[in-house]
Amino acid sequence: MAKPGRGVQFQHRGSNAHEARRPSEIITRGDSQPGSPMRASMNGKGDASKEENPPPTPAQVYEKKKQTFVTRTIWTLLMIFAFFTAMAAGHIYIILIVTAIQIVSFKEVIAIANVPSRARNLKFTRSLNWYFLATTMYFLYGESVIYYFKHIVLVDKVLLPFATHHRFISFMLYITGFVFFVGSLEKGHYRFQFTQFAWTHMALYLIVVQAHFIMNNIFEGMIWLFLPASLVITNDIFAYICGITFGRTQLIKLSPKKTVEGFVGAWIFTVIFGIGMTNVLIRYQYFICPVNDLGANFWTGLYCNPNPVFIPQPYSLPAWTHLDKTYLIPPIQFHILVFATFASLIAPFGGFFASGLKRTFKVKDFGESIPGHGGITDRMDCQFIMGMFTFMYFQSFIAVYKASVGSVMETAIQGLTGEEQIEVVRGLAKYLVNQGVVGETLLDCLNGQLPLRR
């Protein structure tokens, strides 16, 4: 007879106390694969409690659904208001919102696989989770700040050492946490500790790393945040409307309510919405300009030379149409077809992945951060993958690569000696004088103050 495996417990959240898993319910290795929670048999007390609680009446069910709908609607309107307010107030406020979403989503994902009874008996289990989060955010945020604000970071006496050695500092911070983890391993808890270590890194990749690309999208221009996010939301809304209207064929078993008809119908409406919304957003430089001033807002505006993708170009109809007509169309309208298609056909699989994850751990929602909606992760599961796609597509097909003040300064600071840097300054000053941009007084001043090259 096979020897029974050692029991493994997982914490499960339910909508009420009767749905929560009891400590006495043990999962054996024979019931499931290691690390996967399965339904344990109910004891006599559990059966008795079910008999004592009669099923809710239709009136009670209706009232509960009504209360949930009202709560969900109120919080939806509040979130929409908060988002538009932050977007109008400036990029820095949107960045703070994305950061908060990043942290809360990480907390929710880590929590569903946590076993409090074991975590309490082990030192530094939770502390290491948050340490790795802080280290990852330091590395990713630092990369973004250095890339987009080189002209500020590289000339600051305090920030320059951190900028030039940022990756090494980040690596040593991670290695410190890794060594600390290995040193904290305890006999009898190896499986749990390594499971937590792997789960933490999965959460860092799926949430923190993908949210980092959303942050970069904000720096490239507000349109690259707002437009992809609105496409996902629009697709979700019309998938529901089309699904309940004429949905018949089930799309995927992970989400039984999703239908093929709703999937395709939402794609069509998302494309239409994307074309219309793009036509509105490209009229405002606040949306299409990269961030060069974190203090700017919708009323002060931003100013830049627009990316050519936003400038209308002439397009003629094919010769076989026998119609000699030319239309002025911004190239972004063609790119938006790709964005809308991804938001409709690929991004929902981020939601299906999240649904599978919740089913694995027998939980309805990732948390209760948003009343009526569940957790932050429940609302952001499709947004993370959409944000990452937006960044990759933008960098591959839309971004215009040219020399910037920050990149030139980085090259001069890291690749030239002090004497060579002085020669660059003197040469630029002479060029500007010859072009009539500055007066000869500046050149005379520099020649008098800067030492001659030996």
Tab-separated table of C-alpha atoms in Angstrom:
chain	number	residue	atom	x	y	z
A	1	MET	CA	0.000	0.000	0.000
A	2	ALA	CA	1.371	3.419	-0.955
A	3	LYS	CA	2.513	5.613	1.854
A	4	PRO	CA	0.436	8.777	2.099
A	5	GLY	CA	2.256	12.004	1.386
A	6	ARG	CA	2.666	14.815	3.861
A	7	GLY	CA	-0.285	17.230	3.912
A	8	VAL	CA	-0.040	20.644	2.342
A	9	GLN	CA	-2.401	23.490	3.181
A	10	PHE	CA	-3.316	26.619	1.227
A	11	GLN	CA	-5.323	29.561	2.425
A	12	HIS	CA	-8.502	30.195	0.423
A	13	ARG	CA	-10.647	33.250	0.535
A	14	GLY	CA	-14.360	32.938	0.066
A	15	SER	CA	-17.264	35.327	-0.034
A	16	ASN	CA	-18.330	34.333	3.484
A	17	ALA	CA	-17.173	32.385	6.484
A	18	HIS	CA	-18.823	29.120	5.415
A	19	GLU	CA	-16.876	29.104	2.131
A	20	ALA	CA	-13.488	29.620	3.779
A	21	ARG	CA	-11.279	26.565	4.093
A	22	ARG	CA	-11.053	25.150	7.620
A	23	PRO	CA	-7.633	24.445	9.171
A	24	SER	CA	-8.643	20.818	9.695
A	25	GLU	CA	-9.048	20.235	5.949
A	26	ILE	CA	-5.848	18.587	4.710
A	27	ILE	CA	-4.859	18.049	1.107
A	28	THR	CA	-2.892	14.896	0.428
A	29	ARG	CA	-0.367	14.387	-2.318
A	30	GLY	CA	-2.502	11.671	-3.792
A	31	ASP	CA	-5.312	14.149	-4.418
A	32	SER	CA	-3.294	16.693	-6.329
A	33	GLN	CA	0.028	17.621	-7.770
A	34	PRO	CA	2.499	19.238	-5.325
A	35	GLY	CA	1.596	22.814	-4.608
A	36	SER	CA	-1.911	22.657	-6.138
A	37	PRO	CA	-4.846	23.132	-3.717
A	38	MET	CA	-7.753	20.711	-4.131
A	39	ARG	CA	-11.124	20.356	-2.494
A	40	ALA	CA	-10.960	18.441	0.793
A	41	SER	CA	-13.815	16.334	2.117
A	42	MET	CA	-16.229	18.133	4.415
A	43	ASN	CA	-16.620	16.879	7.970
A	44	GLY	CA	-19.832	16.331	9.868
A	45	LYS	CA	-19.925	19.860	11.237
A	46	GLY	CA	-19.675	21.302	7.764
A	47	ASP	CA	-22.622	19.221	6.583
A	48	ALA	CA	-24.635	20.250	9.610
A	49	SER	CA	-23.938	23.924	9.016
A	50	LYS	CA	-25.210	23.572	5.449
A	51	GLU	CA	-28.423	21.976	6.673
A	52	GLU	CA	-28.950	24.719	9.246
A	53	ASN	CA	-28.684	27.466	6.587
A	54	PRO	CA	-31.675	27.349	4.218
A	55	PRO	CA	-31.119	28.433	0.609
A	56	PRO	CA	-31.771	32.155	-0.038
A	57	THR	CA	-35.155	33.167	-1.351
A	58	PRO	CA	-35.510	34.773	-4.816
A	59	ALA	CA	-36.125	38.128	-3.116
A	60	GLN	CA	-32.876	37.830	-1.162
A	61	VAL	CA	-30.954	36.872	-4.286
A	62	TYR	CA	-32.417	39.859	-6.148
A	63	GLU	CA	-31.519	42.270	-3.333
A	64	LYS	CA	-27.978	40.932	-3.189
A	65	LYS	CA	-27.517	41.321	-6.944
A	66	LYS	CA	-29.013	44.809	-6.803
A	67	GLN	CA	-26.679	45.873	-3.991
A	68	THR	CA	-23.689	44.450	-5.839
A	69	PHE	CA	-24.686	46.258	-9.046
A	70	VAL	CA	-25.110	49.603	-7.236
A	71	THR	CA	-21.768	49.236	-5.440
A	72	ARG	CA	-20.013	48.221	-8.643
A	73	THR	CA	-21.503	51.165	-10.571
A	74	ILE	CA	-20.563	53.723	-7.924
A	75	TRP	CA	-16.962	52.521	-7.736
A	76	THR	CA	-16.706	52.367	-11.519
A	77	LEU	CA	-17.724	56.023	-11.788
A	78	LEU	CA	-15.316	56.961	-8.994
A	79	MET	CA	-12.425	55.204	-10.737
A	80	ILE	CA	-13.233	56.855	-14.059
A	81	PHE	CA	-13.374	60.274	-12.385
A	82	ALA	CA	-10.096	59.682	-10.521
A	83	PHE	CA	-8.336	58.517	-13.706
A	84	PHE	CA	-9.426	61.483	-15.837
A	85	THR	CA	-8.605	63.904	-13.019
A	86	ALA	CA	-5.113	62.462	-12.637
A	87	MET	CA	-4.558	62.452	-16.392
A	88	ALA	CA	-5.505	66.118	-16.656
A	89	ALA	CA	-3.428	67.050	-13.582
A	90	GLY	CA	-0.211	65.777	-15.144
A	91	HIS	CA	1.925	62.769	-15.979
A	92	ILE	CA	3.379	62.516	-12.475
A	93	TYR	CA	-0.048	61.699	-11.015
A	94	ILE	CA	-0.666	58.953	-13.567
A	95	ILE	CA	2.758	57.536	-12.725
A	96	LEU	CA	1.810	57.464	-9.039
A	97	ILE	CA	-1.428	55.619	-9.885
A	98	VAL	CA	0.451	53.032	-11.971
A	99	THR	CA	2.932	52.576	-9.121
A	100	ALA	CA	0.118	52.022	-6.621
A	101	ILE	CA	-1.543	49.508	-8.973
A	102	GLN	CA	1.788	47.744	-9.342
A	103	ILE	CA	2.258	47.342	-5.590
A	104	VAL	CA	-1.323	46.317	-4.779
A	105	SER	CA	-1.456	43.795	-7.647
A	106	PHE	CA	1.798	42.229	-6.455
A	107	LYS	CA	0.392	41.977	-2.924
A	108	GLU	CA	-2.802	40.293	-4.188
A	109	VAL	CA	-1.020	37.722	-6.339
A	110	ILE	CA	1.440	36.853	-3.585
A	111	ALA	CA	-1.399	36.500	-1.064
A	112	ILE	CA	-3.360	33.798	-2.892
A	113	ALA	CA	-0.474	31.315	-2.598
A	114	ASN	CA	0.562	32.309	0.901
A	115	VAL	CA	0.091	29.963	3.861
A	116	PRO	CA	-0.070	32.214	6.953
A	117	SER	CA	0.522	29.388	9.448
A	118	ARG	CA	3.817	28.510	7.807
A	119	ALA	CA	4.788	32.102	7.077
A	120	ARG	CA	4.464	32.934	10.777
A	121	ASN	CA	6.848	30.096	11.682
A	122	LEU	CA	9.488	31.219	9.176
A	123	LYS	CA	11.548	34.343	9.549
A	124	PHE	CA	11.700	36.906	6.778
A	125	THR	CA	9.235	35.128	4.429
A	126	ARG	CA	7.116	38.218	3.802
A	127	SER	CA	10.061	40.582	4.196
A	128	LEU	CA	11.904	38.887	1.344
A	129	ASN	CA	8.855	39.190	-0.930
A	130	TRP	CA	8.739	42.947	-0.376
A	131	TYR	CA	12.525	43.242	-0.603
A	132	PHE	CA	12.559	41.648	-4.061
A	133	LEU	CA	9.684	43.945	-5.098
A	134	ALA	CA	11.589	47.030	-3.922
A	135	THR	CA	14.785	45.878	-5.655
A	136	THR	CA	12.982	45.195	-8.947
A	137	MET	CA	11.206	48.543	-8.865
A	138	TYR	CA	14.470	50.347	-8.076
A	139	PHE	CA	16.104	48.749	-11.122
A	140	LEU	CA	13.204	49.324	-13.537
A	141	TYR	CA	12.311	52.841	-12.396
A	142	GLY	CA	15.977	53.782	-12.440
A	143	GLU	CA	16.333	52.557	-16.022
A	144	SER	CA	13.378	54.694	-17.101
A	145	VAL	CA	14.519	57.822	-15.267
A	146	ILE	CA	18.066	57.555	-16.616
A	147	TYR	CA	16.832	56.958	-20.185
A	148	TYR	CA	14.264	59.750	-20.339
A	149	PHE	CA	15.959	62.327	-18.078
A	150	LYS	CA	19.658	61.931	-18.879
A	151	HIS	CA	20.033	65.667	-19.296
A	152	ILE	CA	19.088	66.107	-15.620
A	153	VAL	CA	20.548	63.025	-13.946
A	154	LEU	CA	23.978	63.106	-15.617
A	155	VAL	CA	24.768	66.693	-14.627
A	156	ASP	CA	23.796	66.290	-10.968
A	157	LYS	CA	26.766	65.704	-8.668
A	158	VAL	CA	24.798	63.441	-6.320
A	159	LEU	CA	22.841	61.453	-8.919
A	160	LEU	CA	25.700	60.901	-11.392
A	161	PRO	CA	27.363	57.991	-9.490
A	162	PHE	CA	24.003	56.259	-9.069
A	163	ALA	CA	23.222	56.709	-12.776
A	164	THR	CA	26.547	55.459	-14.110
A	165	HIS	CA	26.582	52.419	-11.783
A	166	HIS	CA	22.833	51.825	-11.633
A	167	ARG	CA	22.804	48.280	-13.030
A	168	PHE	CA	25.638	47.097	-10.811
A	169	ILE	CA	23.949	48.550	-7.728
A	170	SER	CA	20.672	46.857	-8.705
A	171	PHE	CA	22.410	43.533	-9.258
A	172	MET	CA	24.143	43.664	-5.873
A	173	LEU	CA	20.828	44.485	-4.186
A	174	TYR	CA	19.260	41.412	-5.785
A	175	ILE	CA	22.220	39.189	-4.894
A	176	THR	CA	21.953	40.363	-1.287
A	177	GLY	CA	18.325	39.212	-1.195
A	178	PHE	CA	19.263	35.915	-2.887
A	179	VAL	CA	21.981	35.173	-0.345
A	180	PHE	CA	19.627	36.133	2.472
A	181	PHE	CA	17.010	33.715	1.105
A	182	VAL	CA	19.461	30.808	0.922
A	183	GLY	CA	20.631	31.571	4.446
A	184	SER	CA	17.037	31.530	5.732
A	185	LEU	CA	16.211	28.028	4.438
A	186	GLU	CA	14.998	25.739	7.224
A	187	LYS	CA	14.786	21.957	7.233
A	188	GLY	CA	11.245	20.720	6.819
A	189	HIS	CA	10.137	23.876	4.985
A	190	TYR	CA	12.224	23.648	1.803
A	191	ARG	CA	9.286	22.955	-0.511
A	192	PHE	CA	7.256	25.855	0.874
A	193	GLN	CA	10.175	28.313	0.801
A	194	PHE	CA	11.233	27.468	-2.744
A	195	THR	CA	7.593	27.599	-3.883
A	196	GLN	CA	7.296	31.085	-2.396
A	197	PHE	CA	10.586	32.124	-4.031
A	198	ALA	CA	9.426	30.942	-7.470
A	199	TRP	CA	5.941	32.426	-6.997
A	200	THR	CA	7.439	35.799	-6.043
A	201	HIS	CA	9.569	35.898	-9.185
A	202	MET	CA	6.618	34.935	-11.366
A	203	ALA	CA	4.599	37.789	-9.839
A	204	LEU	CA	7.493	40.196	-10.412
A	205	TYR	CA	7.642	39.279	-14.093
A	206	LEU	CA	3.916	39.196	-14.816
A	207	ILE	CA	3.064	42.362	-12.886
A	208	VAL	CA	6.041	44.588	-12.068
A	209	VAL	CA	7.994	44.124	-15.300
A	210	GLN	CA	4.918	44.575	-17.516
A	211	ALA	CA	3.808	47.611	-15.504
A	212	HIS	CA	7.270	49.051	-16.119
A	213	PHE	CA	6.508	49.154	-19.851
A	214	ILE	CA	3.265	50.980	-19.098
A	215	MET	CA	5.388	53.552	-17.267
A	216	ASN	CA	7.594	53.978	-20.335
A	217	ASN	CA	4.494	54.444	-22.482
A	218	ILE	CA	3.541	57.419	-20.302
A	219	PHE	CA	6.926	59.015	-20.892
A	220	GLU	CA	6.546	58.553	-24.657
A	221	GLY	CA	3.223	60.399	-24.640
A	222	MET	CA	-0.087	60.199	-22.802
A	223	ILE	CA	-1.786	58.769	-25.883
A	224	TRP	CA	0.228	55.548	-25.539
A	225	LEU	CA	-1.294	54.999	-22.107
A	226	PHE	CA	-4.847	56.225	-22.626
A	227	LEU	CA	-5.562	54.764	-26.071
A	228	PRO	CA	-4.499	51.122	-25.392
A	229	ALA	CA	-6.214	51.163	-21.982
A	230	SER	CA	-9.448	52.515	-23.468
A	231	LEU	CA	-9.336	49.883	-26.227
A	232	VAL	CA	-9.193	47.075	-23.648
A	233	ILE	CA	-12.058	48.602	-21.648
A	234	THR	CA	-14.162	49.123	-24.780
A	235	ASN	CA	-13.540	45.553	-25.891
A	236	ASP	CA	-14.568	44.244	-22.471
A	237	ILE	CA	-17.810	46.252	-22.540
A	238	PHE	CA	-18.841	45.220	-26.050
A	239	ALA	CA	-17.831	41.608	-25.463
A	240	TYR	CA	-20.405	41.571	-22.665
A	241	ILE	CA	-23.066	43.392	-24.704
A	242	CYS	CA	-22.605	41.253	-27.813
A	243	GLY	CA	-22.364	38.110	-25.715
A	244	ILE	CA	-25.687	38.579	-23.939
A	245	THR	CA	-27.357	39.826	-27.132
A	246	PHE	CA	-26.505	37.097	-29.649
A	247	GLY	CA	-23.827	34.937	-28.015
A	248	ARG	CA	-24.358	31.195	-28.484
A	249	THR	CA	-21.008	29.425	-28.911
A	250	GLN	CA	-18.718	29.031	-25.908
A	251	LEU	CA	-15.233	30.449	-26.540
A	252	ILE	CA	-13.078	28.884	-23.828
A	253	LYS	CA	-13.768	26.596	-20.885
A	254	LEU	CA	-11.801	28.762	-18.445
A	255	SER	CA	-14.449	31.477	-18.845
A	256	PRO	CA	-17.765	29.723	-19.588
A	257	LYS	CA	-19.634	33.016	-20.148
A	258	LYS	CA	-17.307	34.113	-22.982
A	259	THR	CA	-18.743	33.461	-26.448
A	260	VAL	CA	-17.299	33.468	-29.948
A	261	GLU	CA	-20.001	35.888	-31.105
A	262	GLY	CA	-19.175	38.309	-28.287
A	263	PHE	CA	-15.464	37.940	-29.058
A	264	VAL	CA	-15.855	38.849	-32.748
A	265	GLY	CA	-18.505	41.523	-32.167
A	266	ALA	CA	-16.315	43.246	-29.591
A	267	TRP	CA	-13.422	43.268	-32.078
A	268	ILE	CA	-15.490	45.136	-34.678
A	269	PHE	CA	-16.721	47.750	-32.197
A	270	THR	CA	-13.235	48.163	-30.717
A	271	VAL	CA	-11.805	48.954	-34.174
A	272	ILE	CA	-14.512	51.557	-34.766
A	273	PHE	CA	-13.922	53.105	-31.329
A	274	GLY	CA	-10.144	53.142	-31.847
A	275	ILE	CA	-10.369	55.020	-35.148
A	276	GLY	CA	-12.722	57.622	-33.684
A	277	MET	CA	-10.808	58.135	-30.430
A	278	THR	CA	-7.477	58.409	-32.252
A	279	ASN	CA	-8.902	61.139	-34.475
A	280	VAL	CA	-9.740	63.122	-31.324
A	281	LEU	CA	-6.540	62.578	-29.339
A	282	ILE	CA	-4.086	63.506	-32.096
A	283	ARG	CA	-5.492	67.034	-32.074
A	284	TYR	CA	-3.896	67.718	-28.661
A	285	GLN	CA	-0.146	67.954	-28.198
A	286	TYR	CA	-0.622	67.154	-24.510
A	287	PHE	CA	-1.410	63.591	-25.596
A	288	ILE	CA	1.051	63.088	-28.457
A	289	CYS	CA	4.159	64.833	-27.076
A	290	PRO	CA	6.780	62.903	-25.075
A	291	VAL	CA	7.222	64.055	-21.498
A	292	ASN	CA	9.840	66.777	-21.197
A	293	ASP	CA	8.325	68.470	-18.153
A	294	LEU	CA	6.765	66.435	-15.334
A	295	GLY	CA	5.148	69.603	-14.034
A	296	ALA	CA	3.008	70.047	-17.169
A	297	ASN	CA	-0.739	69.434	-17.122
A	298	PHE	CA	-3.625	69.532	-19.588
A	299	TRP	CA	-4.079	73.300	-19.208
A	300	THR	CA	-0.410	74.290	-19.512
A	301	GLY	CA	0.087	71.758	-22.292
A	302	LEU	CA	3.204	70.299	-23.899
A	303	TYR	CA	4.985	71.451	-27.047
A	304	CYS	CA	7.055	69.383	-29.457
A	305	ASN	CA	7.625	68.473	-33.076
A	306	PRO	CA	5.001	65.733	-33.507
A	307	ASN	CA	6.004	62.237	-34.470
A	308	PRO	CA	5.410	61.819	-38.246
A	309	VAL	CA	2.864	59.115	-37.431
A	310	PHE	CA	0.461	61.862	-36.271
A	311	ILE	CA	0.869	64.049	-39.385
A	312	PRO	CA	-1.664	63.396	-42.200
A	313	GLN	CA	-0.129	61.863	-45.334
A	314	PRO	CA	-1.676	61.624	-48.836
A	315	TYR	CA	-3.015	58.203	-49.786
A	316	SER	CA	-4.496	57.387	-53.183
A	317	LEU	CA	-6.931	54.617	-53.956
A	318	PRO	CA	-5.594	51.611	-55.916
A	319	ALA	CA	-5.680	51.853	-59.712
A	320	TRP	CA	-8.122	48.963	-60.031
A	321	THR	CA	-10.814	51.060	-58.323
A	322	HIS	CA	-10.711	53.546	-61.254
A	323	LEU	CA	-11.248	56.324	-58.698
A	324	ASP	CA	-8.702	59.110	-58.895
A	325	LYS	CA	-9.021	60.319	-55.333
A	326	THR	CA	-6.448	61.195	-52.702
A	327	TYR	CA	-7.105	61.246	-48.976
A	328	LEU	CA	-5.089	62.778	-46.157
A	329	ILE	CA	-4.837	60.189	-43.387
A	330	PRO	CA	-2.502	60.149	-40.364
A	331	PRO	CA	-0.503	56.878	-40.390
A	332	ILE	CA	-1.550	56.286	-36.775
A	333	GLN	CA	-5.005	55.342	-38.104
A	334	PHE	CA	-3.475	52.279	-39.754
A	335	HIS	CA	-1.477	51.389	-36.655
A	336	ILE	CA	-4.586	51.642	-34.513
A	337	LEU	CA	-6.059	48.704	-36.441
A	338	VAL	CA	-3.239	46.576	-35.057
A	339	PHE	CA	-3.737	47.903	-31.528
A	340	ALA	CA	-7.486	47.297	-31.648
A	341	THR	CA	-6.978	43.786	-32.997
A	342	PHE	CA	-4.502	42.919	-30.253
A	343	ALA	CA	-6.776	44.409	-27.579
A	344	SER	CA	-9.668	42.307	-28.902
A	345	LEU	CA	-8.084	38.986	-29.864
A	346	ILE	CA	-4.933	38.626	-27.730
A	347	ALA	CA	-5.220	40.786	-24.601
A	348	PRO	CA	-8.314	38.867	-23.341
A	349	PHE	CA	-6.069	35.840	-22.914
A	350	GLY	CA	-4.425	37.743	-20.074
A	351	GLY	CA	-7.841	37.615	-18.429
A	352	PHE	CA	-8.208	33.915	-19.259
A	353	PHE	CA	-4.793	33.294	-17.668
A	354	ALA	CA	-5.938	35.108	-14.527
A	355	SER	CA	-9.168	33.071	-14.505
A	356	GLY	CA	-7.174	29.854	-14.668
A	357	LEU	CA	-4.973	31.033	-11.837
A	358	LYS	CA	-7.978	31.809	-9.647
A	359	ARG	CA	-9.548	28.448	-10.411
A	360	THR	CA	-6.315	26.741	-9.442
A	361	PHE	CA	-6.452	28.291	-5.994
A	362	LYS	CA	-10.246	28.088	-5.675
A	363	VAL	CA	-10.758	31.838	-5.227
A	364	LYS	CA	-13.350	34.042	-6.897
A	365	ASP	CA	-11.293	37.256	-6.926
A	366	PHE	CA	-7.681	38.194	-6.315
A	367	GLY	CA	-8.724	40.456	-3.466
A	368	GLU	CA	-11.230	43.001	-2.242
A	369	SER	CA	-9.351	46.205	-3.061
A	370	ILE	CA	-12.255	47.612	-5.103
A	371	PRO	CA	-15.757	47.062	-3.653
A	372	GLY	CA	-17.985	45.344	-6.179
A	373	HIS	CA	-15.074	44.551	-8.512
A	374	GLY	CA	-12.777	42.326	-6.477
A	375	GLY	CA	-9.065	43.060	-6.546
A	376	ILE	CA	-6.966	45.466	-8.587
A	377	THR	CA	-5.526	42.482	-10.462
A	378	ASP	CA	-9.022	41.451	-11.558
A	379	ARG	CA	-9.329	44.759	-13.424
A	380	MET	CA	-5.749	44.934	-14.706
A	381	ASP	CA	-5.154	41.397	-15.968
A	382	CYS	CA	-5.592	42.417	-19.630
A	383	GLN	CA	-4.050	45.874	-19.218
A	384	PHE	CA	-0.604	44.559	-18.268
A	385	ILE	CA	-0.123	42.526	-21.434
A	386	MET	CA	-1.634	45.323	-23.548
A	387	GLY	CA	0.780	47.854	-22.082
A	388	MET	CA	3.760	45.626	-22.820
A	389	PHE	CA	2.602	45.076	-26.411
A	390	THR	CA	2.134	48.826	-26.870
A	391	PHE	CA	5.712	49.530	-25.822
A	392	MET	CA	7.181	46.807	-28.045
A	393	TYR	CA	5.120	47.863	-31.064
A	394	PHE	CA	5.883	51.564	-30.538
A	395	GLN	CA	9.631	50.970	-30.278
A	396	SER	CA	9.622	48.701	-33.341
A	397	PHE	CA	7.384	50.570	-35.805
A	398	ILE	CA	6.574	54.085	-34.575
A	399	ALA	CA	9.413	55.559	-32.506
A	400	VAL	CA	11.752	57.988	-34.245
A	401	TYR	CA	15.334	57.481	-33.117
A	402	LYS	CA	17.442	60.602	-33.195
A	403	ALA	CA	20.107	62.234	-31.078
A	404	SER	CA	18.800	63.924	-27.950
A	405	VAL	CA	20.440	66.289	-25.482
A	406	GLY	CA	20.517	63.476	-22.940
A	407	SER	CA	22.109	60.924	-25.278
A	408	VAL	CA	24.794	63.394	-26.446
A	409	MET	CA	25.611	64.321	-22.853
A	410	GLU	CA	25.767	60.647	-21.878
A	411	THR	CA	28.233	59.930	-24.686
A	412	ALA	CA	30.389	62.939	-23.787
A	413	ILE	CA	30.416	62.210	-20.052
A	414	GLN	CA	31.074	58.487	-20.288
A	415	GLY	CA	33.250	58.394	-23.426
A	416	LEU	CA	35.403	61.532	-23.280
A	417	THR	CA	38.025	62.779	-20.887
A	418	GLY	CA	37.705	66.139	-19.136
A	419	GLU	CA	39.971	67.844	-21.662
A	420	GLU	CA	38.015	66.394	-24.582
A	421	GLN	CA	34.758	67.580	-23.038
A	422	ILE	CA	36.168	71.100	-22.830
A	423	GLU	CA	37.073	70.922	-26.512
A	424	VAL	CA	33.505	69.887	-27.322
A	425	VAL	CA	32.141	72.860	-25.365
A	426	ARG	CA	34.531	75.247	-27.065
A	427	GLY	CA	33.741	73.815	-30.518
A	428	LEU	CA	29.982	74.053	-29.963
A	429	ALA	CA	30.341	77.641	-28.781
A	430	LYS	CA	32.315	78.561	-31.907
A	431	TYR	CA	29.694	76.869	-34.113
A	432	LEU	CA	26.854	78.748	-32.411
A	433	VAL	CA	28.696	82.067	-32.830
A	434	ASN	CA	29.229	81.400	-36.553
A	435	GLN	CA	25.515	80.548	-36.936
A	436	GLY	CA	24.544	83.778	-35.202
A	437	VAL	CA	22.749	81.955	-32.378
A	438	VAL	CA	24.898	83.536	-29.641
A	439	GLY	CA	27.251	86.519	-29.552
A	440	GLU	CA	31.040	86.458	-29.648
A	441	THR	CA	31.072	87.573	-26.009
A	442	LEU	CA	30.193	84.001	-24.971
A	443	LEU	CA	33.117	82.572	-26.961
A	444	ASP	CA	35.528	85.105	-25.464
A	445	CYS	CA	34.240	84.275	-21.979
A	446	LEU	CA	34.712	80.535	-22.520
A	447	ASN	CA	38.211	80.998	-23.941
A	448	GLY	CA	39.126	83.070	-20.913
A	449	GLN	CA	37.665	80.650	-18.345
A	450	LEU	CA	38.326	77.214	-19.838
A	451	PRO	CA	41.907	75.909	-19.735
A	452	LEU	CA	43.695	75.201	-22.991
A	453	ARG	CA	44.182	71.569	-23.971
A	454	ARG	CA	47.711	70.329	-23.390
